[in-house]
Amino acid sequence: MTSPSRMDPQGEPAPWPALTWEEQTWIPSSDRALRPGARTPPTSYRSAVPPFIHDRLPRPSPRVTELAAEAANELSRFDAELGARVSGFAPVLLRSEAASSSQIEDLTASARAIFSAELGIATGQNAELVAANTRALRAALELAESISTASILQMHAVLMASQPRHTPGSWRQEAVWIGTRSDSPQGATFIAPHHSRIRDLMEDLVTFASRGEVPALVSAAVTHAQFETIHPFTDGNGRTGRALVQSMLRHRGVTRNVAVPVSAGLLADVNGYHAALTAYREGDLDPIVVAVAEASLRAVSNARHLVDDIDRIKAAWSSTLTARRDSNAWALLDVIARQPVISAAAAAQEVGVQTPNIYPPLRTLVDAGILKSKREHRIGPFWRSDEVLAAIDAFAERAGRREIT
């Protein structure tokens, strides 16, 4: 694999290269024949040829470089503040990131539906897909020690496990494009590279992502944009690419305890996010770095609001609950704050008791108005905190606004 030098002849970082394009032939499948014995004639189209970037030095403008550094610092500060309380907020923030990333792909579901889907309760396809995205994000963080093609394939395998038609954990072997037609790339706004290029491009990508001299947030933004340009899978590229951002932030030590929901920040301007990806493909780094940096700053503000909301809810619970201090009802308060829809078996495991022994404290919380109970067909009863679920839904609503107050 070869690549242009990262320096120009004067020893300065070279401008970021734009895409080039190559001609391809589109041969419609036989099941799209116009009539028996007749077929749609082959047509030509141009697919992207991304540059190799492993030895290129991204150089955003000074203003954007400063913004990226500020955003990285804010992410680290927020992560450090939650370090002592990570067990209470990491799961909620992880699911908030999964839901926000999915919403960018128009996959929306309420907090109650998402948490219920994780318990196996049928709440709709979207909630199940968001639950799968949560698992993919968890895998991304667990694999953050090494950014590799193997770890990226594993993220995708977890994300798409229930959709075998999209070959979970395997590079695509067919053309993909972004456009209004599903039967042809004609008229598409972007046609990803030919599948024969993916393996080399992905090896190049992870080499770039592993370079420590590139500022962390700049590296994450560029890696994400290059990943989305390669589009290595038939589906799930956006969600996998945003999980990769979380993995890189953990890998570089920007975050150590939580997955700050950066995708929630991107939701404030999805069109701008997509325009930034287009600008990247044309050789302009600034917009995608700005998009990720500003999304990070919005995410921290929004996440602080969510944490404050849950803290207030827990404080109100403490003033409401009159059970003895040695009752497991008190231990359940922390569990419910991070898992606001829960089964008896899950609650018992969290508290460390046998399942029959968890029912009395659950009833105590229901009697105190802290939990509500519902029997689900074929699964049995589960319990939920409408207050925490409302706080998480409010987080999602704020994520769609340009201003967070």
XYZ file of C-alpha atoms in Angstrom:
405
model
C 0.000 0.000 0.000
C 1.413 3.384 -0.962
C 0.442 6.881 0.051
C 1.557 10.440 -0.613
C 3.984 11.861 1.914
C 2.466 13.608 4.884
C 4.679 16.649 4.193
C 4.828 18.963 1.198
C 8.207 19.895 -0.373
C 8.614 22.816 2.090
C 8.277 20.474 5.054
C 4.775 21.670 5.983
C 1.762 19.388 6.428
C 0.231 18.793 3.005
C -3.362 19.850 2.278
C -5.898 17.150 2.978
C -6.593 15.185 -0.214
C -10.032 15.043 -1.755
C -11.681 11.949 -3.146
C -11.082 10.823 -6.657
C -13.505 8.698 -8.637
C -13.424 5.652 -10.881
C -15.823 4.288 -13.468
C -17.854 1.207 -12.633
C -20.503 -0.769 -14.485
C -23.852 -1.447 -12.894
C -25.433 -4.699 -14.073
C -28.969 -5.045 -12.691
C -29.840 -8.402 -11.166
C -31.991 -10.760 -13.203
C -34.977 -10.325 -10.913
C -35.249 -6.732 -12.089
C -35.826 -7.648 -15.740
C -38.321 -5.439 -17.483
C -40.203 -8.415 -18.905
C -39.546 -12.105 -19.552
C -36.527 -12.406 -21.813
C -35.625 -8.717 -21.512
C -33.181 -7.120 -19.100
C -32.309 -3.622 -18.056
C -29.134 -2.693 -19.911
C -25.924 -2.161 -17.914
C -25.168 1.426 -16.976
C -22.038 3.188 -15.785
C -21.489 5.068 -12.555
C -18.565 6.503 -10.610
C -17.554 5.163 -7.203
C -15.365 6.990 -4.716
C -11.643 6.343 -4.382
C -10.634 7.629 -0.923
C -6.981 8.578 -0.413
C -4.795 6.643 1.972
C -4.245 8.731 5.103
C -2.025 6.651 7.403
C 0.962 8.989 7.034
C -0.881 12.264 6.500
C -0.999 14.946 9.170
C -4.412 16.613 9.488
C -4.062 20.339 10.032
C -7.348 22.113 10.755
C -7.313 25.890 10.993
C -5.941 27.338 14.258
C -9.425 28.316 15.399
C -10.748 24.803 14.835
C -7.703 23.195 16.433
C -8.311 25.310 19.538
C -12.014 24.372 19.574
C -11.138 20.665 19.337
C -8.721 20.984 22.273
C -11.372 22.777 24.333
C -13.921 20.060 23.584
C -11.474 17.276 24.498
C -10.745 19.025 27.793
C -14.455 19.364 28.573
C -15.042 15.686 27.838
C -12.187 14.717 30.157
C -13.376 17.062 32.909
C -16.930 15.702 32.806
C -15.673 12.124 32.743
C -13.428 12.780 35.747
C -16.261 14.403 37.705
C -18.374 11.272 37.279
C -15.478 8.931 38.023
C -16.470 8.373 41.641
C -20.096 7.748 40.650
C -19.550 5.904 37.392
C -21.648 2.889 38.385
C -24.684 5.129 38.656
C -24.446 7.047 35.418
C -22.321 5.100 32.936
C -25.172 2.750 31.895
C -27.637 5.618 31.430
C -25.180 7.674 29.382
C -24.254 4.632 27.298
C -27.883 4.036 26.402
C -28.361 7.747 25.711
C -25.468 7.639 23.232
C -26.909 4.502 21.604
C -30.344 6.088 21.273
C -28.951 9.349 19.884
C -26.711 7.590 17.361
C -29.687 5.517 16.237
C -31.905 8.602 15.981
C -29.505 10.087 13.433
C -30.517 7.093 11.298
C -34.215 7.847 12.007
C -34.451 4.988 14.499
C -36.396 6.479 17.391
C -37.766 4.816 20.520
C -38.710 5.923 24.005
C -36.448 5.206 26.958
C -39.056 2.816 28.335
C -39.156 0.852 25.075
C -35.352 0.640 24.884
C -34.874 -0.554 28.463
C -37.772 -2.981 28.049
C -36.267 -4.390 24.848
C -33.101 -5.201 26.765
C -35.212 -7.394 29.071
C -36.631 -9.252 26.087
C -39.986 -7.482 26.183
C -41.367 -6.962 22.675
C -41.657 -3.197 22.244
C -41.018 -2.731 18.529
C -38.224 -3.126 16.028
C -36.708 0.309 16.599
C -36.247 -0.292 20.317
C -34.634 -3.643 19.584
C -32.230 -1.987 17.124
C -31.312 0.671 19.693
C -30.741 -2.070 22.263
C -28.402 -3.743 19.768
C -26.615 -0.428 19.330
C -26.130 -0.267 23.103
C -24.462 -3.674 22.976
C -22.252 -2.516 20.092
C -21.178 0.556 22.058
C -20.371 -1.591 25.067
C -18.256 -3.794 22.808
C -16.536 -0.690 21.394
C -15.488 0.410 24.867
C -14.339 -3.072 25.836
C -12.224 -3.238 22.665
C -10.769 0.275 23.046
C -7.369 -0.957 24.174
C -6.547 -1.614 20.534
C -8.087 0.121 17.518
C -7.935 -2.560 14.828
C -9.895 -3.947 11.920
C -10.751 -6.926 14.135
C -12.274 -4.678 16.804
C -14.316 -2.766 14.216
C -15.599 -6.014 12.727
C -16.569 -7.157 16.222
C -18.513 -3.931 16.866
C -20.446 -4.497 13.648
C -21.020 -8.169 14.470
C -22.638 -7.211 17.776
C -24.678 -4.394 16.230
C -26.072 -6.452 13.355
C -26.327 -9.856 15.048
C -30.071 -10.039 14.422
C -29.781 -9.032 10.751
C -27.810 -11.797 9.018
C -28.630 -10.438 5.561
C -26.135 -7.658 6.320
C -23.317 -10.159 7.006
C -22.516 -9.084 10.572
C -18.790 -8.727 11.180
C -17.784 -8.977 7.509
C -16.747 -6.388 4.961
C -19.315 -5.873 2.244
C -18.982 -7.612 -1.114
C -21.306 -5.379 -3.083
C -21.867 -1.766 -4.051
C -23.499 0.622 -1.583
C -24.639 4.174 -2.076
C -26.533 7.021 -0.434
C -29.559 8.069 -2.410
C -33.281 7.681 -2.904
C -33.177 4.559 -5.088
C -32.501 1.107 -3.695
C -32.328 -0.688 -7.039
C -29.577 1.347 -8.719
C -26.753 3.783 -7.886
C -27.933 6.083 -10.664
C -28.542 9.536 -9.214
C -27.039 8.675 -5.812
C -25.567 11.534 -3.776
C -22.578 9.399 -2.786
C -21.349 6.007 -3.997
C -18.902 4.298 -1.683
C -15.656 2.706 -2.867
C -15.687 -0.570 -4.760
C -15.678 -3.447 -2.290
C -12.291 -4.665 -3.550
C -10.720 -1.564 -1.967
C -12.161 -1.965 1.528
C -9.560 -4.212 3.152
C -6.605 -1.964 2.273
C -8.514 1.202 3.122
C -9.508 -0.133 6.539
C -5.954 -1.219 7.350
C -4.848 2.282 6.390
C -7.578 3.773 8.585
C -6.629 1.912 11.766
C -2.969 2.809 11.230
C -3.952 6.476 11.121
C -6.236 6.079 14.161
C -3.366 4.653 16.201
C -1.053 7.639 15.685
C -0.566 9.414 18.988
C 0.809 12.677 17.587
C -2.556 13.691 16.112
C -4.703 15.551 18.714
C -7.289 13.148 20.101
C -10.495 14.855 18.995
C -9.078 15.725 15.571
C -8.037 12.105 15.171
C -11.481 10.842 16.186
C -13.255 13.238 13.801
C -11.031 12.403 10.831
C -11.152 8.671 11.522
C -14.934 8.819 11.712
C -15.240 10.779 8.459
C -12.857 8.447 6.649
C -14.759 5.419 7.977
C -18.070 6.821 6.747
C -16.466 7.532 3.374
C -15.212 3.949 3.066
C -18.663 2.673 4.140
C -17.304 -0.843 4.680
C -20.619 -2.552 5.507
C -23.931 -2.955 3.734
C -25.732 -1.448 6.727
C -24.904 -0.099 10.173
C -22.046 2.127 8.981
C -23.246 5.252 10.790
C -23.832 3.537 14.123
C -20.590 1.569 13.905
C -18.678 4.705 12.917
C -20.021 6.645 15.885
C -19.232 3.714 18.187
C -15.702 3.935 16.807
C -15.545 7.559 18.009
C -16.352 6.394 21.546
C -13.727 3.671 21.276
C -11.113 6.199 20.153
C -11.949 8.659 22.949
C -11.450 5.820 25.437
C -8.308 4.605 23.639
C -6.732 8.062 23.802
C -7.688 8.584 27.444
C -10.053 11.483 26.791
C -12.715 9.450 28.606
C -12.063 6.683 31.104
C -15.363 6.086 32.872
C -18.348 6.967 30.699
C -19.465 7.152 27.098
C -20.342 10.832 26.819
C -23.262 10.924 24.337
C -21.530 12.823 21.539
C -24.144 11.638 19.051
C -26.729 13.572 21.050
C -24.744 16.693 20.207
C -24.765 15.808 16.519
C -28.566 15.550 16.632
C -28.770 19.323 17.035
C -27.752 19.712 13.385
C -27.940 16.436 11.479
C -27.906 18.236 8.124
C -24.773 20.082 9.165
C -23.187 16.792 10.202
C -23.877 15.271 6.799
C -22.621 18.428 5.071
C -19.420 18.175 7.109
C -18.883 14.622 5.849
C -19.327 15.884 2.285
C -16.830 18.692 2.896
C -14.330 16.174 4.255
C -14.606 14.180 1.043
C -13.809 17.354 -0.861
C -10.621 17.933 1.159
C -11.900 20.333 3.844
C -11.185 19.098 7.375
C -12.579 21.989 9.378
C -16.331 21.232 9.169
C -16.146 17.659 10.485
C -13.772 18.608 13.299
C -16.085 21.505 14.209
C -19.120 19.179 14.076
C -17.563 16.645 16.461
C -16.107 19.313 18.772
C -19.347 21.288 19.042
C -21.314 18.051 19.439
C -19.009 17.114 22.323
C -19.565 20.443 24.055
C -23.342 20.173 23.611
C -23.252 16.591 24.840
C -21.436 17.530 28.031
C -23.950 20.293 28.758
C -26.889 17.996 28.076
C -25.397 15.109 30.057
C -24.764 17.380 33.048
C -28.451 18.294 32.922
C -29.412 14.600 32.881
C -27.124 13.805 35.813
C -28.600 16.700 37.805
C -32.118 15.490 37.011
C -31.380 11.967 38.224
C -29.656 13.300 41.339
C -32.791 15.308 42.168
C -34.985 12.255 41.590
C -32.838 10.130 43.898
C -32.888 12.830 46.573
C -36.692 12.904 46.419
C -36.785 9.120 46.734
C -34.615 9.266 49.833
C -37.023 11.676 51.487
C -40.015 9.554 50.503
C -38.807 6.067 51.425
C -39.512 5.146 55.047
C -38.223 1.570 55.029
C -35.592 0.496 57.549
C -32.080 1.488 56.512
C -30.997 -2.141 56.306
C -33.794 -2.924 53.828
C -32.763 -3.855 50.303
C -35.249 -1.244 49.133
C -32.522 1.351 49.747
C -29.982 -0.617 47.748
C -32.471 -0.827 44.897
C -32.630 2.962 44.560
C -29.173 3.098 42.996
C -30.035 0.156 40.747
C -33.231 1.757 39.475
C -31.466 5.052 38.775
C -29.219 3.359 36.229
C -31.673 0.677 35.056
C -35.157 2.172 35.286
C -36.923 -0.879 33.821
C -35.988 -4.060 35.621
C -37.083 -7.640 36.234
C -37.045 -9.398 39.590
C -34.155 -11.624 38.507
C -32.066 -8.643 37.376
C -32.857 -6.693 40.545
C -31.923 -9.672 42.733
C -28.634 -10.111 40.896
C -27.794 -6.428 41.311
C -28.498 -6.463 45.037
C -26.946 -9.887 45.599
C -29.925 -11.836 46.939
C -32.009 -14.786 45.790
C -34.876 -13.838 43.494
C -37.683 -14.663 45.997
C -36.089 -12.252 48.478
C -36.262 -9.274 46.128
C -40.063 -9.129 45.915
C -40.645 -7.514 49.373
C -38.301 -4.533 48.691
C -39.793 -4.135 45.206
C -43.265 -3.987 46.762
C -41.970 -1.427 49.255
C -40.830 0.821 46.392
C -44.177 0.402 44.631
C -46.033 1.329 47.820
C -43.799 4.409 48.157
C -44.726 5.518 44.639
C -41.138 5.152 43.419
C -41.782 2.199 41.090
C -44.672 0.941 39.033
C -45.229 -2.721 38.274
C -46.618 -4.370 35.174
C -47.060 -7.994 34.209
C -45.767 -8.728 30.715
C -47.275 -11.636 28.782
C -44.973 -14.696 28.797
C -42.224 -12.860 30.639
C -43.738 -12.041 34.012
C -43.723 -8.853 36.014
C -41.243 -6.030 35.614
C -40.854 -2.726 37.422
C -40.134 0.746 36.143
C -39.375 4.275 37.335
C -41.369 6.693 35.219
C -39.397 9.597 36.691
C -36.015 8.355 35.486
C -37.470 7.348 32.121
C -38.943 10.846 31.733
C -35.538 12.371 32.533
C -33.896 10.266 29.829
C -36.611 11.155 27.319
C -36.112 14.838 28.202
C -32.400 14.394 27.478
C -33.304 13.047 24.026
C -35.681 15.958 23.402
C -33.001 18.504 24.352
C -30.543 16.772 22.029
C -32.614 17.813 19.044
C -32.384 21.505 19.877
C -29.684 23.864 18.692
C -29.504 25.524 22.086
C -29.387 23.808 25.473
C -30.570 26.045 28.303
